[in-house]
Each structure stands twice: as structure tokens, then as C-alpha cells.
mmCIF file of N, CA and C in Angstrom:
data_model
loop_
_atom_site.group_PDB
_atom_site.id
_atom_site.type_symbol
_atom_site.label_atom_id
_atom_site.label_comp_id
_atom_site.label_asym_id
_atom_site.label_seq_id
_atom_site.Cartn_x
_atom_site.Cartn_y
_atom_site.Cartn_z
ATOM 1 N N MET A 1483 -6.503 -0.787 1.818
ATOM 2 C CA MET A 1483 -7.758 -1.003 1.097
ATOM 3 C C MET A 1483 -8.445 0.345 0.826
ATOM 4 N N ARG A 1484 -8.553 1.146 1.871
ATOM 5 C CA ARG A 1484 -9.257 2.415 1.736
ATOM 6 C C ARG A 1484 -8.521 3.377 0.798
ATOM 7 N N THR A 1485 -7.197 3.375 0.892
ATOM 8 C CA THR A 1485 -6.409 4.258 0.031
ATOM 9 C C THR A 1485 -6.559 3.843 -1.424
ATOM 10 N N LYS A 1486 -6.587 2.541 -1.681
ATOM 11 C CA LYS A 1486 -6.746 2.048 -3.049
ATOM 12 C C LYS A 1486 -8.080 2.497 -3.626
ATOM 13 N N THR A 1487 -9.137 2.402 -2.818
ATOM 14 C CA THR A 1487 -10.468 2.805 -3.278
ATOM 15 C C THR A 1487 -10.465 4.288 -3.628
ATOM 16 N N LYS A 1488 -9.859 5.097 -2.779
ATOM 17 C CA LYS A 1488 -9.810 6.532 -3.022
ATOM 18 C C LYS A 1488 -9.032 6.829 -4.299
ATOM 19 N N LYS A 1489 -7.945 6.082 -4.520
ATOM 20 C CA LYS A 1489 -7.155 6.270 -5.740
ATOM 21 C C LYS A 1489 -7.984 5.938 -6.962
ATOM 22 N N LYS A 1490 -8.746 4.846 -6.893
ATOM 23 C CA LYS A 1490 -9.595 4.442 -8.016
ATOM 24 C C LYS A 1490 -10.618 5.522 -8.327
ATOM 25 N N VAL A 1491 -11.239 6.063 -7.287
ATOM 26 C CA VAL A 1491 -12.243 7.112 -7.469
ATOM 27 C C VAL A 1491 -11.603 8.343 -8.099
ATOM 28 N N PHE A 1492 -10.423 8.696 -7.619
ATOM 29 C CA PHE A 1492 -9.711 9.855 -8.164
ATOM 30 C C PHE A 1492 -9.421 9.662 -9.647
ATOM 31 N N ILE A 1493 -8.971 8.460 -10.015
ATOM 32 C CA ILE A 1493 -8.682 8.146 -11.414
ATOM 33 C C ILE A 1493 -9.951 8.225 -12.249
ATOM 34 N N LEU A 1494 -11.056 7.705 -11.714
ATOM 35 C CA LEU A 1494 -12.337 7.761 -12.429
ATOM 36 C C LEU A 1494 -12.755 9.208 -12.676
ATOM 37 N N ILE A 1495 -12.625 10.038 -11.642
ATOM 38 C CA ILE A 1495 -12.992 11.450 -11.772
ATOM 39 C C ILE A 1495 -12.117 12.114 -12.825
ATOM 40 N N LEU A 1496 -10.821 11.773 -12.804
ATOM 41 C CA LEU A 1496 -9.875 12.322 -13.772
ATOM 42 C C LEU A 1496 -10.281 11.938 -15.189
ATOM 43 N N ILE A 1497 -10.655 10.671 -15.372
ATOM 44 C CA ILE A 1497 -11.076 10.188 -16.686
ATOM 45 C C ILE A 1497 -12.320 10.939 -17.147
ATOM 46 N N PHE A 1498 -13.291 11.117 -16.245
ATOM 47 C CA PHE A 1498 -14.515 11.852 -16.585
ATOM 48 C C PHE A 1498 -14.173 13.271 -17.028
ATOM 49 N N ALA A 1499 -13.279 13.904 -16.275
ATOM 50 C CA ALA A 1499 -12.891 15.279 -16.598
ATOM 51 C C ALA A 1499 -12.207 15.335 -17.964
ATOM 52 N N LEU A 1500 -11.306 14.390 -18.213
ATOM 53 C CA LEU A 1500 -10.590 14.371 -19.484
ATOM 54 C C LEU A 1500 -11.524 14.085 -20.643
ATOM 55 N N MET A 1501 -12.539 13.250 -20.412
ATOM 56 C CA MET A 1501 -13.513 12.941 -21.453
ATOM 57 C C MET A 1501 -14.343 14.172 -21.802
ATOM 58 N N GLY A 1502 -14.559 15.032 -20.815
ATOM 59 C CA GLY A 1502 -15.367 16.225 -21.041
ATOM 60 C C GLY A 1502 -14.634 17.310 -21.812
ATOM 61 N N ILE A 1503 -13.301 17.336 -21.708
ATOM 62 C CA ILE A 1503 -12.512 18.404 -22.332
ATOM 63 C C ILE A 1503 -12.608 18.392 -23.863
ATOM 64 N N PRO A 1504 -12.412 17.258 -24.554
ATOM 65 C CA PRO A 1504 -12.492 17.266 -26.019
ATOM 66 C C PRO A 1504 -13.852 17.723 -26.530
ATOM 67 N N ALA A 1505 -14.915 17.262 -25.901
ATOM 68 C CA ALA A 1505 -16.262 17.656 -26.302
ATOM 69 C C ALA A 1505 -16.412 19.169 -26.168
ATOM 70 N N PHE A 1506 -15.854 19.705 -25.104
ATOM 71 C CA PHE A 1506 -15.918 21.150 -24.850
ATOM 72 C C PHE A 1506 -15.158 21.920 -25.930
ATOM 73 N N LEU A 1507 -14.004 21.414 -26.321
ATOM 74 C CA LEU A 1507 -13.173 22.109 -27.302
ATOM 75 C C LEU A 1507 -13.727 21.955 -28.716
ATOM 76 N N VAL A 1508 -14.200 20.763 -29.036
ATOM 77 C CA VAL A 1508 -14.613 20.466 -30.404
ATOM 78 C C VAL A 1508 -15.883 21.220 -30.783
ATOM 79 N N SER A 1509 -16.841 21.284 -29.874
ATOM 80 C CA SER A 1509 -18.149 21.795 -30.264
ATOM 81 C C SER A 1509 -18.578 23.015 -29.463
ATOM 82 N N ASN A 1510 -18.910 24.076 -30.180
ATOM 83 C CA ASN A 1510 -19.435 25.274 -29.522
ATOM 84 C C ASN A 1510 -20.847 25.054 -29.017
ATOM 85 N N HIS A 1511 -21.531 24.084 -29.606
ATOM 86 C CA HIS A 1511 -22.913 23.797 -29.237
ATOM 87 C C HIS A 1511 -23.013 23.378 -27.773
ATOM 88 N N PHE A 1512 -21.957 22.718 -27.280
ATOM 89 C CA PHE A 1512 -21.968 22.230 -25.897
ATOM 90 C C PHE A 1512 -21.655 23.334 -24.893
ATOM 91 N N ARG A 1513 -21.128 24.434 -25.393
ATOM 92 C CA ARG A 1513 -20.633 25.469 -24.489
ATOM 93 C C ARG A 1513 -21.710 25.962 -23.520
ATOM 94 N N ASN A 1514 -22.952 26.031 -24.004
ATOM 95 C CA ASN A 1514 -24.043 26.510 -23.145
ATOM 96 C C ASN A 1514 -24.376 25.517 -22.044
ATOM 97 N N SER A 1515 -24.233 24.224 -22.350
ATOM 98 C CA SER A 1515 -24.615 23.198 -21.374
ATOM 99 C C SER A 1515 -23.431 22.759 -20.519
ATOM 100 N N VAL A 1516 -22.283 23.425 -20.701
ATOM 101 C CA VAL A 1516 -21.100 23.041 -19.925
ATOM 102 C C VAL A 1516 -21.328 23.269 -18.435
ATOM 103 N N ILE A 1517 -21.963 24.375 -18.095
ATOM 104 C CA ILE A 1517 -22.210 24.684 -16.679
ATOM 105 C C ILE A 1517 -23.108 23.615 -16.070
ATOM 106 N N THR A 1518 -24.158 23.241 -16.803
ATOM 107 C CA THR A 1518 -25.058 22.183 -16.330
ATOM 108 C C THR A 1518 -24.288 20.882 -16.178
ATOM 109 N N GLU A 1519 -23.470 20.593 -17.183
ATOM 110 C CA GLU A 1519 -22.643 19.385 -17.179
ATOM 111 C C GLU A 1519 -21.741 19.355 -15.948
ATOM 112 N N LEU A 1520 -21.091 20.469 -15.674
ATOM 113 C CA LEU A 1520 -20.185 20.547 -14.532
ATOM 114 C C LEU A 1520 -20.947 20.376 -13.222
ATOM 115 N N GLN A 1521 -22.149 20.943 -13.146
ATOM 116 C CA GLN A 1521 -22.956 20.806 -11.932
ATOM 117 C C GLN A 1521 -23.335 19.348 -11.714
ATOM 118 N N LEU A 1522 -23.746 18.680 -12.805
ATOM 119 C CA LEU A 1522 -24.111 17.265 -12.707
ATOM 120 C C LEU A 1522 -22.908 16.451 -12.252
ATOM 121 N N ARG A 1523 -21.760 16.752 -12.862
ATOM 122 C CA ARG A 1523 -20.544 16.002 -12.562
ATOM 123 C C ARG A 1523 -20.108 16.204 -11.123
ATOM 124 N N SER A 1524 -20.140 17.455 -10.670
ATOM 125 C CA SER A 1524 -19.695 17.738 -9.310
ATOM 126 C C SER A 1524 -20.644 17.122 -8.284
ATOM 127 N N SER A 1525 -21.938 17.076 -8.597
ATOM 128 C CA SER A 1525 -22.883 16.454 -7.666
ATOM 129 C C SER A 1525 -22.675 14.940 -7.642
ATOM 130 N N ALA A 1526 -22.325 14.368 -8.796
ATOM 131 C CA ALA A 1526 -22.027 12.936 -8.842
ATOM 132 C C ALA A 1526 -20.770 12.636 -8.026
ATOM 133 N N ILE A 1527 -19.760 13.494 -8.168
ATOM 134 C CA ILE A 1527 -18.521 13.334 -7.407
ATOM 135 C C ILE A 1527 -18.813 13.466 -5.911
ATOM 136 N N ALA A 1528 -19.655 14.442 -5.558
ATOM 137 C CA ALA A 1528 -20.008 14.654 -4.154
ATOM 138 C C ALA A 1528 -20.691 13.416 -3.586
ATOM 139 N N ALA A 1529 -21.564 12.798 -4.393
ATOM 140 C CA ALA A 1529 -22.255 11.589 -3.946
ATOM 141 C C ALA A 1529 -21.267 10.461 -3.699
ATOM 142 N N VAL A 1530 -20.304 10.302 -4.607
ATOM 143 C CA VAL A 1530 -19.285 9.263 -4.459
ATOM 144 C C VAL A 1530 -18.461 9.502 -3.204
ATOM 145 N N VAL A 1531 -18.074 10.748 -3.000
ATOM 146 C CA VAL A 1531 -17.278 11.098 -1.817
ATOM 147 C C VAL A 1531 -18.068 10.817 -0.543
ATOM 148 N N GLU A 1532 -19.344 11.149 -0.559
ATOM 149 C CA GLU A 1532 -20.193 10.892 0.608
ATOM 150 C C GLU A 1532 -20.232 9.414 0.941
ATOM 151 N N VAL A 1533 -20.341 8.578 -0.094
ATOM 152 C CA VAL A 1533 -20.375 7.128 0.107
ATOM 153 C C VAL A 1533 -19.058 6.658 0.707
ATOM 154 N N LEU A 1534 -17.951 7.214 0.214
ATOM 155 C CA LEU A 1534 -16.635 6.825 0.726
ATOM 156 C C LEU A 1534 -16.469 7.237 2.186
ATOM 157 N N VAL A 1535 -16.929 8.429 2.504
ATOM 158 C CA VAL A 1535 -16.732 8.966 3.857
ATOM 159 C C VAL A 1535 -17.561 8.201 4.881
ATOM 160 N N SER A 1536 -18.798 7.898 4.536
ATOM 161 C CA SER A 1536 -19.685 7.245 5.501
ATOM 162 C C SER A 1536 -19.284 5.798 5.762
#
């Protein structure tokens, strides 16, 4: 059960990352907010991981 949940979370994170790549490549306008975007994403991932661990 626990391994399945972790796999699902990993897949979700992968999907989020893949969704971010085209936007990054297509538009230079997003380039400035990429760092902010990554910070938001990593904090969201950290929150998910915290929930899983506890």
C-alpha cells in the first residue's frame, strides 16, 4: 500500500515537471518566473513528502 502511494506521488511529480518544461521552452516571458515556479513546486513536493512520512 505504502509503496503504491509513493509511486503515485512520484508519477504526479514527474507529470508536473514535464508540464513545466514545454512552457519553459516555448515562452521567454516565463523565464524570469521559472525560479519562483520551481520554488513553489519544490515546496509543494516537500509538503507532500512530509504528509507521506508522518
